[in-house]
Short mmCIF file of C-alpha atoms in Angstrom, two decimals:
data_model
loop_
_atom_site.label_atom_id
_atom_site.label_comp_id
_atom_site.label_asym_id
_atom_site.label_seq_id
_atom_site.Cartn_x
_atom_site.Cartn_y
_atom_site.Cartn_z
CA UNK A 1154 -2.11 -15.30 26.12
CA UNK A 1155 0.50 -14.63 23.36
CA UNK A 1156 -0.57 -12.04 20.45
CA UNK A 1157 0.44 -12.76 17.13
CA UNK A 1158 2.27 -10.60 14.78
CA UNK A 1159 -0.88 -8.95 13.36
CA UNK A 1160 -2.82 -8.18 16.90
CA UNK A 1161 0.39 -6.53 18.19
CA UNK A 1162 0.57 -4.48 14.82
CA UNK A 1163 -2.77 -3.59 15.19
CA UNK A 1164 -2.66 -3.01 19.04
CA UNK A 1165 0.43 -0.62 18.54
CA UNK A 1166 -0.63 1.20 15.26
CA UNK A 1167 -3.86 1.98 17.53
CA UNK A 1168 -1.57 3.12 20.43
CA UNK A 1169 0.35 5.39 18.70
CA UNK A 1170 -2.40 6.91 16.11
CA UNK A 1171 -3.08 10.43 15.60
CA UNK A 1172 -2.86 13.34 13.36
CA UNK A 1173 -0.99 12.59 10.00
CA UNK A 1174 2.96 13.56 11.15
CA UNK A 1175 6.32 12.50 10.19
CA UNK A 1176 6.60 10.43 13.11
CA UNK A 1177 3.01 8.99 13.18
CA UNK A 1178 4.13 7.62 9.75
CA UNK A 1179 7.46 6.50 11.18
CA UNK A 1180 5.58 4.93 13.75
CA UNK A 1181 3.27 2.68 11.38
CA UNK A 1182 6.04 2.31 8.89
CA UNK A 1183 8.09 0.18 11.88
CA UNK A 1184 4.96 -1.62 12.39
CA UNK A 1185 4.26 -2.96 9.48
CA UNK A 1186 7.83 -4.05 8.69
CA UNK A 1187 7.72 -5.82 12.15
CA UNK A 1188 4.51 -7.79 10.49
CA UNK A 1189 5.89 -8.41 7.36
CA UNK A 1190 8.46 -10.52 8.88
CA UNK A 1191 6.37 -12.49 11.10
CA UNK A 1192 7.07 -15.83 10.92
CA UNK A 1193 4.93 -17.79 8.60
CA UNK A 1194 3.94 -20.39 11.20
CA UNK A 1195 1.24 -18.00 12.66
CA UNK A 1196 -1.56 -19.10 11.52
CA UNK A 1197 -3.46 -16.20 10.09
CA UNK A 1198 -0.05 -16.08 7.86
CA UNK A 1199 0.31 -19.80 7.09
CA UNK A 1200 -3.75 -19.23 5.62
CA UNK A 1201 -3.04 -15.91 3.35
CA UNK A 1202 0.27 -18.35 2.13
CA UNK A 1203 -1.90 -20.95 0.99
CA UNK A 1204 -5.00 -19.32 -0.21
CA UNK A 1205 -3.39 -17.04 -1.96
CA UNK A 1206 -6.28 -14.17 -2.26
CA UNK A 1207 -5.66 -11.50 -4.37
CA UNK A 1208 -7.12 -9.28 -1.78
CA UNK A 1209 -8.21 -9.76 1.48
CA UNK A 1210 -8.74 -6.99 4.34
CA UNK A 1211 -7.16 -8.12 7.98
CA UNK A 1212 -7.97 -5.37 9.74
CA UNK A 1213 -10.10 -1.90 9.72
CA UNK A 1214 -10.51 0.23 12.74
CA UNK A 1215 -13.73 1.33 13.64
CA UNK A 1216 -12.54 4.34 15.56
CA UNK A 1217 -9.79 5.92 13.04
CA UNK A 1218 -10.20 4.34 9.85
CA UNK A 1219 -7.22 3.15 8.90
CA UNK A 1220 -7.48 -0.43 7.02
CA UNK A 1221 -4.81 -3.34 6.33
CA UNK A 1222 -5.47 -5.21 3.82
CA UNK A 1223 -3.03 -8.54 2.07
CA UNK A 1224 -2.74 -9.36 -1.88
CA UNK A 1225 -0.76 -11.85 -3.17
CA UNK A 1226 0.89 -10.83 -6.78
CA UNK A 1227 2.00 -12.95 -9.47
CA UNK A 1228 5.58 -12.10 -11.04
CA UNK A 1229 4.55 -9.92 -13.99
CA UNK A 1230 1.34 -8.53 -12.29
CA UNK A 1231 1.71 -4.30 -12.70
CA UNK A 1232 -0.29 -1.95 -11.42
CA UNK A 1233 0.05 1.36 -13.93
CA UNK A 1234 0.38 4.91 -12.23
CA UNK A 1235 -1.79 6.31 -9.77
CA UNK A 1236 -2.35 7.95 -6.52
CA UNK A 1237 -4.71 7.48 -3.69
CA UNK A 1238 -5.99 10.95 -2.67
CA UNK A 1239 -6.01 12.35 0.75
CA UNK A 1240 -4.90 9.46 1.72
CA UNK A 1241 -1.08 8.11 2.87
CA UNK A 1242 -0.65 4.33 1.89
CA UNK A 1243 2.41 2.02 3.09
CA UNK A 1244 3.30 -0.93 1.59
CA UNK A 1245 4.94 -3.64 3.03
CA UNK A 1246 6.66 -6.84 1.43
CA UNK A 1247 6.31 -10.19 3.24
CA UNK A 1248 7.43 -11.99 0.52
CA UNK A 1249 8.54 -11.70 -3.17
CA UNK A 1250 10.08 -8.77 -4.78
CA UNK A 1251 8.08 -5.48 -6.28
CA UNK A 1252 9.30 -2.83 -7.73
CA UNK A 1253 7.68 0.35 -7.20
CA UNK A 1254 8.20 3.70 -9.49
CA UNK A 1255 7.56 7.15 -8.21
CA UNK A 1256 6.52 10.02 -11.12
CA UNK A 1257 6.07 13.77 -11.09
CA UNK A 1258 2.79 14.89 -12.52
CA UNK A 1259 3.98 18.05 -15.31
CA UNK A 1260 1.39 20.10 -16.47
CA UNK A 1261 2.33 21.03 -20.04
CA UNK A 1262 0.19 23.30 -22.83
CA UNK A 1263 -0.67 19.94 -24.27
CA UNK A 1264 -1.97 18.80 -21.03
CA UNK A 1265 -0.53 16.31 -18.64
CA UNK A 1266 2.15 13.84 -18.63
CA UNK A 1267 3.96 11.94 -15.71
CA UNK A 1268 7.55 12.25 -15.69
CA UNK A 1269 9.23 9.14 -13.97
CA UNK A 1270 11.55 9.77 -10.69
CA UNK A 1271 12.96 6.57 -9.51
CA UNK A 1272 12.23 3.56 -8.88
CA UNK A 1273 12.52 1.24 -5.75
CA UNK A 1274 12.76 -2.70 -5.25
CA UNK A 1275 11.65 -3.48 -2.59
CA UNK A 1276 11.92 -7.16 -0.92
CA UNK A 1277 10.37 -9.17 1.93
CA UNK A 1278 10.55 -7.13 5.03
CA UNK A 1279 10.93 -3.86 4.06
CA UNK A 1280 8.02 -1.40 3.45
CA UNK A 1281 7.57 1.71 1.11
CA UNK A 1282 5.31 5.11 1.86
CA UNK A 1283 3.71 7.18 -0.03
CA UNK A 1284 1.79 10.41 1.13
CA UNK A 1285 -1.22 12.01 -0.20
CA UNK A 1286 -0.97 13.23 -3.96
CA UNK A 1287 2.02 10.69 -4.61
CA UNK A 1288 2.17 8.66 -7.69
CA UNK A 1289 3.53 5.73 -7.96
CA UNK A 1290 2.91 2.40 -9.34
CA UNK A 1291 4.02 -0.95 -9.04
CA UNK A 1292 5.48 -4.55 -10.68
CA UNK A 1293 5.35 -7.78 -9.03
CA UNK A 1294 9.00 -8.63 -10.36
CA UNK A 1295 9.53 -12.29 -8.16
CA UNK A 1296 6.31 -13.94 -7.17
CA UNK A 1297 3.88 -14.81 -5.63
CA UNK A 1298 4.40 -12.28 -3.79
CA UNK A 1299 2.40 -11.47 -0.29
CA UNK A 1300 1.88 -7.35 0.23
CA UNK A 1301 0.66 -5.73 2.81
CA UNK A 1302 -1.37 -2.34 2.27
CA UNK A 1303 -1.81 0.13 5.20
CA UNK A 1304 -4.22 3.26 4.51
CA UNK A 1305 -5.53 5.27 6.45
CA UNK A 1306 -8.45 5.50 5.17
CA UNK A 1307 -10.91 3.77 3.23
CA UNK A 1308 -9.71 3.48 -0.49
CA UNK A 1309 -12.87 2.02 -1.99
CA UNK A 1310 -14.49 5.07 -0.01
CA UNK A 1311 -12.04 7.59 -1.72
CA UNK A 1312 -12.01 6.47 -5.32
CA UNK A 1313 -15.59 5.55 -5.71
CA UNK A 1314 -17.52 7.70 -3.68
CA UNK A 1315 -15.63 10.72 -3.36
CA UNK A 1316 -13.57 10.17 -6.68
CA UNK A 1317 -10.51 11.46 -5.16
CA UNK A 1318 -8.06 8.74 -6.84
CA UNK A 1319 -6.49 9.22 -10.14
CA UNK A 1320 -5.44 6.19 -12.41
CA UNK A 1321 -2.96 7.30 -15.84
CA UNK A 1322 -2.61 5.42 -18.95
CA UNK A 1323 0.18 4.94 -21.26
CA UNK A 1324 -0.60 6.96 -24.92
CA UNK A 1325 1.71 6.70 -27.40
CA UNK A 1326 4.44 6.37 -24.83
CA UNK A 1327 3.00 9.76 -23.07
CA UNK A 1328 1.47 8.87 -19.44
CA UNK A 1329 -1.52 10.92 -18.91
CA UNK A 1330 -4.67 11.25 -16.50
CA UNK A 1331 -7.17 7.84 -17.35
CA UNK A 1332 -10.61 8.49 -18.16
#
């Protein structure tokens, strides 16, 4: 029997899992650009492309954690500043454009501000990472657009429970830490 484009990510992902390394993220980085351009016949693809779901988990792995979910932005949608705690997130464009800004966190005697670096575009096929502590946020800037979010961990798990995640907020045109 054939495998489709998400079984063979998740069969190799498992395969080649292990401690957090430049080339286990490499290695999952390849992967999940080889899913973001599977063809949209398949159809576990063909169904995110019509429903549409703003988010919808594909895949979580009992054994190491990691989790894949898919959200489909509109063109406008952003997501301000933020990081995801211990854990490494990759992101990976099936469709659409979104551009995605990285930011130094300053520490200043009037407290903290974020202090942007660059900022990426990233289109169908391609896939961005970002390690543990990184901020970064992103705009949906041609939609819908279909994303796919690899962590390796749970994220619900780290922000809620363990509070690990930290959201900013624009103040008069200062980014600082949300409350």
């Amino acid at each position: 029997m054939t495998e489709n484009a998400l079984d063979l990510f998740v069969h190799r992902t498992r395969a080649s899992w292990g401690p957090l390394s430049s080339d286990l993220v490499a290695s999952c980085r390849h992967h999940l650009e080889q899913l973001a351009k599977a063809h949209a016949s398949e159809p576990w693809l063909a169904a995110l492309h019509e429903e549409a779901p703003a988010s919808r988990e594909l895949y979580r792995d009992a054994e190491h954690g990691f989790v894949l979910q898919a959200h489909t932005e509109q063109a406008g949608l952003y997501r301000p500043p933020h990081d995801h705690g211990r854990s490494w997130v990759i992101y990976a464009l099936q469709r659409g454009e979104i551009a995605m800004s990285t930011y130094a966190r300053i520490e200043t005697g009037g407290g903290i501000q974020l202090v942007k670096r660059d900022e990426t575009l990233l289109r169908a096929g391609q896939a961005q990472l970002f390690l543990p502590g990184d901020i970064h946020d992103t705009r949906c800037v041609a939609g819908p657009a279909l994303l796919f979010r690899f962590t390796e961990r749970d994220l619900r798990q780290e922000d809620q429970v363990a509070r690990r995640v930290t959201r900013y907020v624009e103040r008069n045109g200062v980014w600082t830490v949300g409350t």
